[in-house]
């Protein structure tokens, strides 16, 4: 075997050992070294040169980047996830005919869809979806993300939250927790604008919590401006503290008259 390939393989084994013992700091260090070493393989994207060990090098690099994506979830680093996913993506597209399928492909593609949904990048979500094959769309990992997006757009927030219990892959939990927070923040923002106060029971039901303790913890961490007393959650304080924006009526009138004069000239 090529000495460089052997060196990368050995370092990758050290990375995986550190990953198993949850030493993520060591994993980040090893990963940085591995990425530098991979640049020496001309068989990898974007060159794709036909070298004697091309298939082995491509397979090893794909495996490394798949582990990098999962590591970014463990370290809760969404920026690293995006970088590593886009480094991995050519192995699923451009190198598809050179490599056997990876069992991690659909879970990772589904994770990326979930990330775009969490970040409310709906246009990119649908763009990525359009690039998938019909067989990929039938995969449970992809279908999970698609169904979540549909529930989110429909405002069926209870379905979004309950979907955490049926994730198709353990790595989905991180983004599902972020999505649950996004949903609750959306409901909370609507609730404080629609009501002066709610009973704790109604607030629990509205925010989809199963106990008063969960609700109170959420209020303490996310909405300290809400008052809780006499069995009520009072939003009035939040409304009073919200800055009132003045409407620049004179400026709007002048702009409207200006537009009208310009239209007269055109006509």
Tab-separated table of C-alpha atoms in Angstrom:
chain	number	residue	atom	x	y	z
A	1	UNK	CA	0.000	0.000	0.000
A	2	UNK	CA	1.093	3.572	-0.685
A	3	UNK	CA	2.907	5.031	2.389
A	4	UNK	CA	0.756	8.199	2.340
A	5	UNK	CA	-2.417	6.130	2.232
A	6	UNK	CA	-1.158	4.013	5.132
A	7	UNK	CA	-0.373	7.129	7.158
A	8	UNK	CA	-3.836	8.587	6.591
A	9	UNK	CA	-5.489	5.255	7.457
A	10	UNK	CA	-3.551	4.985	10.713
A	11	UNK	CA	-4.393	8.548	11.746
A	12	UNK	CA	-8.046	7.927	10.911
A	13	UNK	CA	-8.025	4.904	13.236
A	14	UNK	CA	-6.746	7.183	16.011
A	15	UNK	CA	-9.557	9.620	15.184
A	16	UNK	CA	-12.177	6.861	15.457
A	17	UNK	CA	-10.718	5.628	18.754
A	18	UNK	CA	-10.932	9.168	20.173
A	19	UNK	CA	-14.482	9.464	18.845
A	20	UNK	CA	-15.551	6.265	20.623
A	21	UNK	CA	-14.178	7.506	23.943
A	22	UNK	CA	-15.868	10.901	23.288
A	23	UNK	CA	-12.627	12.842	23.279
A	24	UNK	CA	-13.942	15.372	20.800
A	25	UNK	CA	-11.087	17.852	21.276
A	26	UNK	CA	-8.663	15.173	20.081
A	27	UNK	CA	-11.034	14.369	17.202
A	28	UNK	CA	-11.007	17.996	16.045
A	29	UNK	CA	-7.196	18.000	16.122
A	30	UNK	CA	-6.916	14.709	14.203
A	31	UNK	CA	-9.517	15.874	11.680
A	32	UNK	CA	-7.537	19.024	10.873
A	33	UNK	CA	-4.454	16.885	10.201
A	34	UNK	CA	-6.442	14.435	8.078
A	35	UNK	CA	-7.879	17.193	5.888
A	36	UNK	CA	-4.402	18.535	5.176
A	37	UNK	CA	-3.124	15.055	4.330
A	38	UNK	CA	-6.051	14.394	1.980
A	39	UNK	CA	-4.998	17.345	-0.190
A	40	UNK	CA	-2.043	15.250	-1.367
A	41	UNK	CA	-4.343	12.709	-3.073
A	42	UNK	CA	-4.942	13.833	-6.656
A	43	UNK	CA	-7.728	11.286	-7.076
A	44	UNK	CA	-10.000	13.340	-4.825
A	45	UNK	CA	-12.317	16.210	-5.831
A	46	UNK	CA	-11.988	18.427	-7.748
A	47	UNK	CA	-9.217	16.729	-9.774
A	48	UNK	CA	-10.503	13.128	-9.814
A	49	UNK	CA	-7.319	11.886	-11.437
A	50	UNK	CA	-7.111	8.169	-12.226
A	51	UNK	CA	-4.423	6.954	-9.813
A	52	UNK	CA	-3.584	3.333	-8.868
A	53	UNK	CA	-5.278	3.720	-5.461
A	54	UNK	CA	-8.096	6.047	-6.580
A	55	UNK	CA	-11.012	3.941	-5.305
A	56	UNK	CA	-9.338	3.287	-1.955
A	57	UNK	CA	-8.458	6.967	-1.538
A	58	UNK	CA	-11.954	8.143	-2.483
A	59	UNK	CA	-13.587	5.636	-0.103
A	60	UNK	CA	-11.303	6.627	2.769
A	61	UNK	CA	-11.834	10.357	2.182
A	62	UNK	CA	-15.615	9.896	2.053
A	63	UNK	CA	-15.507	7.962	5.323
A	64	UNK	CA	-13.437	10.717	6.943
A	65	UNK	CA	-15.830	13.473	5.875
A	66	UNK	CA	-18.848	11.447	7.001
A	67	UNK	CA	-17.274	11.167	10.444
A	68	UNK	CA	-16.512	14.899	10.317
A	69	UNK	CA	-20.206	15.674	9.759
A	70	UNK	CA	-21.229	13.548	12.755
A	71	UNK	CA	-18.469	15.129	14.866
A	72	UNK	CA	-19.883	18.585	14.134
A	73	UNK	CA	-23.188	17.437	15.658
A	74	UNK	CA	-21.431	16.127	18.762
A	75	UNK	CA	-19.663	19.481	19.201
A	76	UNK	CA	-22.885	21.355	18.268
A	77	UNK	CA	-21.108	23.358	15.574
A	78	UNK	CA	-23.499	24.166	12.728
A	79	UNK	CA	-20.867	26.080	10.751
A	80	UNK	CA	-18.557	23.050	10.820
A	81	UNK	CA	-21.486	20.864	9.728
A	82	UNK	CA	-22.085	23.048	6.685
A	83	UNK	CA	-18.394	23.112	5.723
A	84	UNK	CA	-17.928	19.368	6.140
A	85	UNK	CA	-21.177	18.535	4.359
A	86	UNK	CA	-20.181	20.518	1.272
A	87	UNK	CA	-16.765	18.866	1.279
A	88	UNK	CA	-18.515	15.492	1.461
A	89	UNK	CA	-21.228	16.173	-1.121
A	90	UNK	CA	-19.065	15.598	-4.257
A	91	UNK	CA	-18.449	12.019	-3.061
A	92	UNK	CA	-22.226	11.440	-3.246
A	93	UNK	CA	-22.661	13.163	-6.613
A	94	UNK	CA	-19.548	13.454	-8.788
A	95	UNK	CA	-17.947	10.230	-7.515
A	96	UNK	CA	-21.170	8.211	-7.500
A	97	UNK	CA	-20.118	6.008	-10.420
A	98	UNK	CA	-16.678	5.332	-8.968
A	99	UNK	CA	-17.660	4.164	-5.485
A	100	UNK	CA	-20.082	1.683	-3.943
A	101	UNK	CA	-22.999	3.377	-2.124
A	102	UNK	CA	-22.376	4.545	1.417
A	103	UNK	CA	-24.851	3.431	4.121
A	104	UNK	CA	-24.452	6.907	5.661
A	105	UNK	CA	-25.489	8.810	2.541
A	106	UNK	CA	-29.225	9.081	3.156
A	107	UNK	CA	-28.960	9.796	6.905
A	108	UNK	CA	-26.492	12.622	6.180
A	109	UNK	CA	-28.543	14.043	3.300
A	110	UNK	CA	-31.562	14.001	5.613
A	111	UNK	CA	-29.535	15.755	8.307
A	112	UNK	CA	-28.647	18.532	5.891
A	113	UNK	CA	-32.324	18.996	5.005
A	114	UNK	CA	-33.126	19.173	8.698
A	115	UNK	CA	-30.375	21.779	9.236
A	116	UNK	CA	-31.825	23.971	6.478
A	117	UNK	CA	-35.267	23.653	8.054
A	118	UNK	CA	-33.936	24.620	11.497
A	119	UNK	CA	-32.214	27.654	9.968
A	120	UNK	CA	-35.432	28.560	8.108
A	121	UNK	CA	-33.640	28.314	4.734
A	122	UNK	CA	-36.721	26.948	3.007
A	123	UNK	CA	-35.705	27.862	-0.550
A	124	UNK	CA	-32.406	25.973	-0.150
A	125	UNK	CA	-34.315	23.097	1.455
A	126	UNK	CA	-36.407	22.679	-1.698
A	127	UNK	CA	-33.406	23.147	-3.974
A	128	UNK	CA	-31.594	20.276	-2.238
A	129	UNK	CA	-34.766	18.207	-2.403
A	130	UNK	CA	-35.004	18.709	-6.184
A	131	UNK	CA	-31.512	17.234	-6.586
A	132	UNK	CA	-32.448	13.929	-4.955
A	133	UNK	CA	-33.460	10.850	-6.903
A	134	UNK	CA	-36.935	9.331	-6.595
A	135	UNK	CA	-35.484	6.378	-4.687
A	136	UNK	CA	-33.760	8.729	-2.226
A	137	UNK	CA	-37.056	10.532	-1.606
A	138	UNK	CA	-38.543	7.217	-0.443
A	139	UNK	CA	-35.801	6.724	2.157
A	140	UNK	CA	-37.115	7.120	5.762
A	141	UNK	CA	-34.391	9.669	6.612
A	142	UNK	CA	-35.365	11.929	3.717
A	143	UNK	CA	-39.107	11.414	4.231
A	144	UNK	CA	-38.722	12.399	7.891
A	145	UNK	CA	-37.296	15.800	6.919
A	146	UNK	CA	-39.922	16.334	4.201
A	147	UNK	CA	-42.804	15.526	6.562
A	148	UNK	CA	-41.349	17.887	9.178
A	149	UNK	CA	-41.207	20.716	6.653
A	150	UNK	CA	-44.823	20.097	5.654
A	151	UNK	CA	-45.950	20.089	9.305
A	152	UNK	CA	-43.958	23.250	9.998
A	153	UNK	CA	-45.485	25.084	7.019
A	154	UNK	CA	-48.980	23.943	8.023
A	155	UNK	CA	-48.459	25.169	11.581
A	156	UNK	CA	-48.968	21.643	12.936
A	157	UNK	CA	-46.433	22.252	15.680
A	158	UNK	CA	-47.589	19.316	17.794
A	159	UNK	CA	-46.562	16.983	14.955
A	160	UNK	CA	-43.169	18.685	14.728
A	161	UNK	CA	-42.485	18.210	18.440
A	162	UNK	CA	-43.766	14.646	18.597
A	163	UNK	CA	-41.532	13.730	15.638
A	164	UNK	CA	-38.532	13.826	17.989
A	165	UNK	CA	-39.700	10.525	19.441
A	166	UNK	CA	-39.580	8.822	16.041
A	167	UNK	CA	-36.296	10.072	14.566
A	168	UNK	CA	-34.954	7.657	11.936
A	169	UNK	CA	-31.351	8.050	13.133
A	170	UNK	CA	-29.771	8.947	16.474
A	171	UNK	CA	-27.810	11.844	14.950
A	172	UNK	CA	-31.106	13.661	14.250
A	173	UNK	CA	-31.733	14.466	17.922
A	174	UNK	CA	-29.527	17.593	17.934
A	175	UNK	CA	-31.391	19.324	15.115
A	176	UNK	CA	-34.762	18.110	16.407
A	177	UNK	CA	-34.069	19.828	19.749
A	178	UNK	CA	-33.172	23.039	17.910
A	179	UNK	CA	-36.330	22.766	15.827
A	180	UNK	CA	-38.428	22.281	18.975
A	181	UNK	CA	-36.962	25.501	20.394
A	182	UNK	CA	-37.690	27.342	17.147
A	183	UNK	CA	-41.304	26.151	17.261
A	184	UNK	CA	-41.796	27.171	20.898
A	185	UNK	CA	-40.231	30.585	20.309
A	186	UNK	CA	-42.634	31.113	17.410
A	187	UNK	CA	-45.641	30.130	19.547
A	188	UNK	CA	-44.402	32.279	22.453
A	189	UNK	CA	-44.042	35.340	20.225
A	190	UNK	CA	-47.585	34.916	18.895
A	191	UNK	CA	-49.021	34.256	22.374
A	192	UNK	CA	-47.644	37.395	23.995
A	193	UNK	CA	-49.070	39.496	21.161
A	194	UNK	CA	-52.482	37.810	21.203
A	195	UNK	CA	-53.098	37.631	24.971
A	196	UNK	CA	-52.564	39.787	28.039
A	197	UNK	CA	-52.261	36.638	30.154
A	198	UNK	CA	-52.863	32.880	30.153
A	199	UNK	CA	-53.369	30.373	32.912
A	200	UNK	CA	-50.357	28.160	33.526
A	201	UNK	CA	-52.424	25.201	32.320
A	202	UNK	CA	-53.331	26.955	29.059
A	203	UNK	CA	-49.747	28.183	28.588
A	204	UNK	CA	-48.496	24.611	28.983
A	205	UNK	CA	-50.974	23.428	26.386
A	206	UNK	CA	-50.144	26.322	24.049
A	207	UNK	CA	-46.375	25.769	24.281
A	208	UNK	CA	-46.775	21.989	24.148
A	209	UNK	CA	-45.255	21.231	27.542
A	210	UNK	CA	-46.358	18.279	29.646
A	211	UNK	CA	-45.653	19.797	33.079
A	212	UNK	CA	-45.689	23.157	34.862
A	213	UNK	CA	-41.997	22.736	35.746
A	214	UNK	CA	-40.989	22.551	32.069
A	215	UNK	CA	-42.979	25.709	31.346
A	216	UNK	CA	-41.501	27.634	34.274
A	217	UNK	CA	-37.981	26.620	33.278
A	218	UNK	CA	-38.630	27.829	29.729
A	219	UNK	CA	-39.966	31.164	30.990
A	220	UNK	CA	-37.021	31.609	33.348
A	221	UNK	CA	-34.470	30.931	30.580
A	222	UNK	CA	-36.138	32.468	27.531
A	223	UNK	CA	-38.728	35.009	28.710
A	224	UNK	CA	-37.775	36.529	32.080
A	225	UNK	CA	-39.901	39.566	31.119
A	226	UNK	CA	-43.061	37.478	31.622
A	227	UNK	CA	-44.652	37.540	35.102
A	228	UNK	CA	-45.891	34.348	36.742
A	229	UNK	CA	-48.228	34.826	39.709
A	230	UNK	CA	-51.547	33.554	41.018
A	231	UNK	CA	-51.503	30.683	38.544
A	232	UNK	CA	-51.180	33.019	35.556
A	233	UNK	CA	-48.538	33.823	32.976
A	234	UNK	CA	-48.808	37.582	32.395
A	235	UNK	CA	-47.513	39.032	29.128
A	236	UNK	CA	-48.485	42.688	29.735
A	237	UNK	CA	-45.007	43.604	30.973
A	238	UNK	CA	-43.481	42.301	27.749
A	239	UNK	CA	-45.920	44.385	25.727
A	240	UNK	CA	-45.166	47.530	27.712
A	241	UNK	CA	-41.415	47.046	27.312
A	242	UNK	CA	-41.696	46.608	23.532
A	243	UNK	CA	-40.645	49.842	21.821
A	244	UNK	CA	-43.343	51.686	19.905
A	245	UNK	CA	-42.334	52.733	16.442
A	246	UNK	CA	-43.635	56.052	15.162
A	247	UNK	CA	-45.034	56.079	11.661
A	248	UNK	CA	-43.271	58.798	9.623
A	249	UNK	CA	-46.571	60.129	8.276
A	250	UNK	CA	-45.211	63.396	6.838
A	251	UNK	CA	-42.434	61.559	5.006
A	252	UNK	CA	-44.929	59.052	3.599
A	253	UNK	CA	-47.242	61.852	2.393
A	254	UNK	CA	-44.362	63.643	0.655
A	255	UNK	CA	-43.237	60.411	-1.022
A	256	UNK	CA	-46.775	59.628	-2.191
A	257	UNK	CA	-47.220	63.138	-3.667
A	258	UNK	CA	-43.851	62.835	-5.376
A	259	UNK	CA	-44.863	59.500	-6.941
A	260	UNK	CA	-48.171	61.052	-8.078
A	261	UNK	CA	-46.367	63.978	-9.797
A	262	UNK	CA	-44.007	61.573	-11.565
A	263	UNK	CA	-46.962	59.485	-12.774
A	264	UNK	CA	-48.642	62.632	-14.153
A	265	UNK	CA	-45.519	63.454	-16.158
A	266	UNK	CA	-45.361	59.935	-17.566
A	267	UNK	CA	-49.023	59.955	-18.552
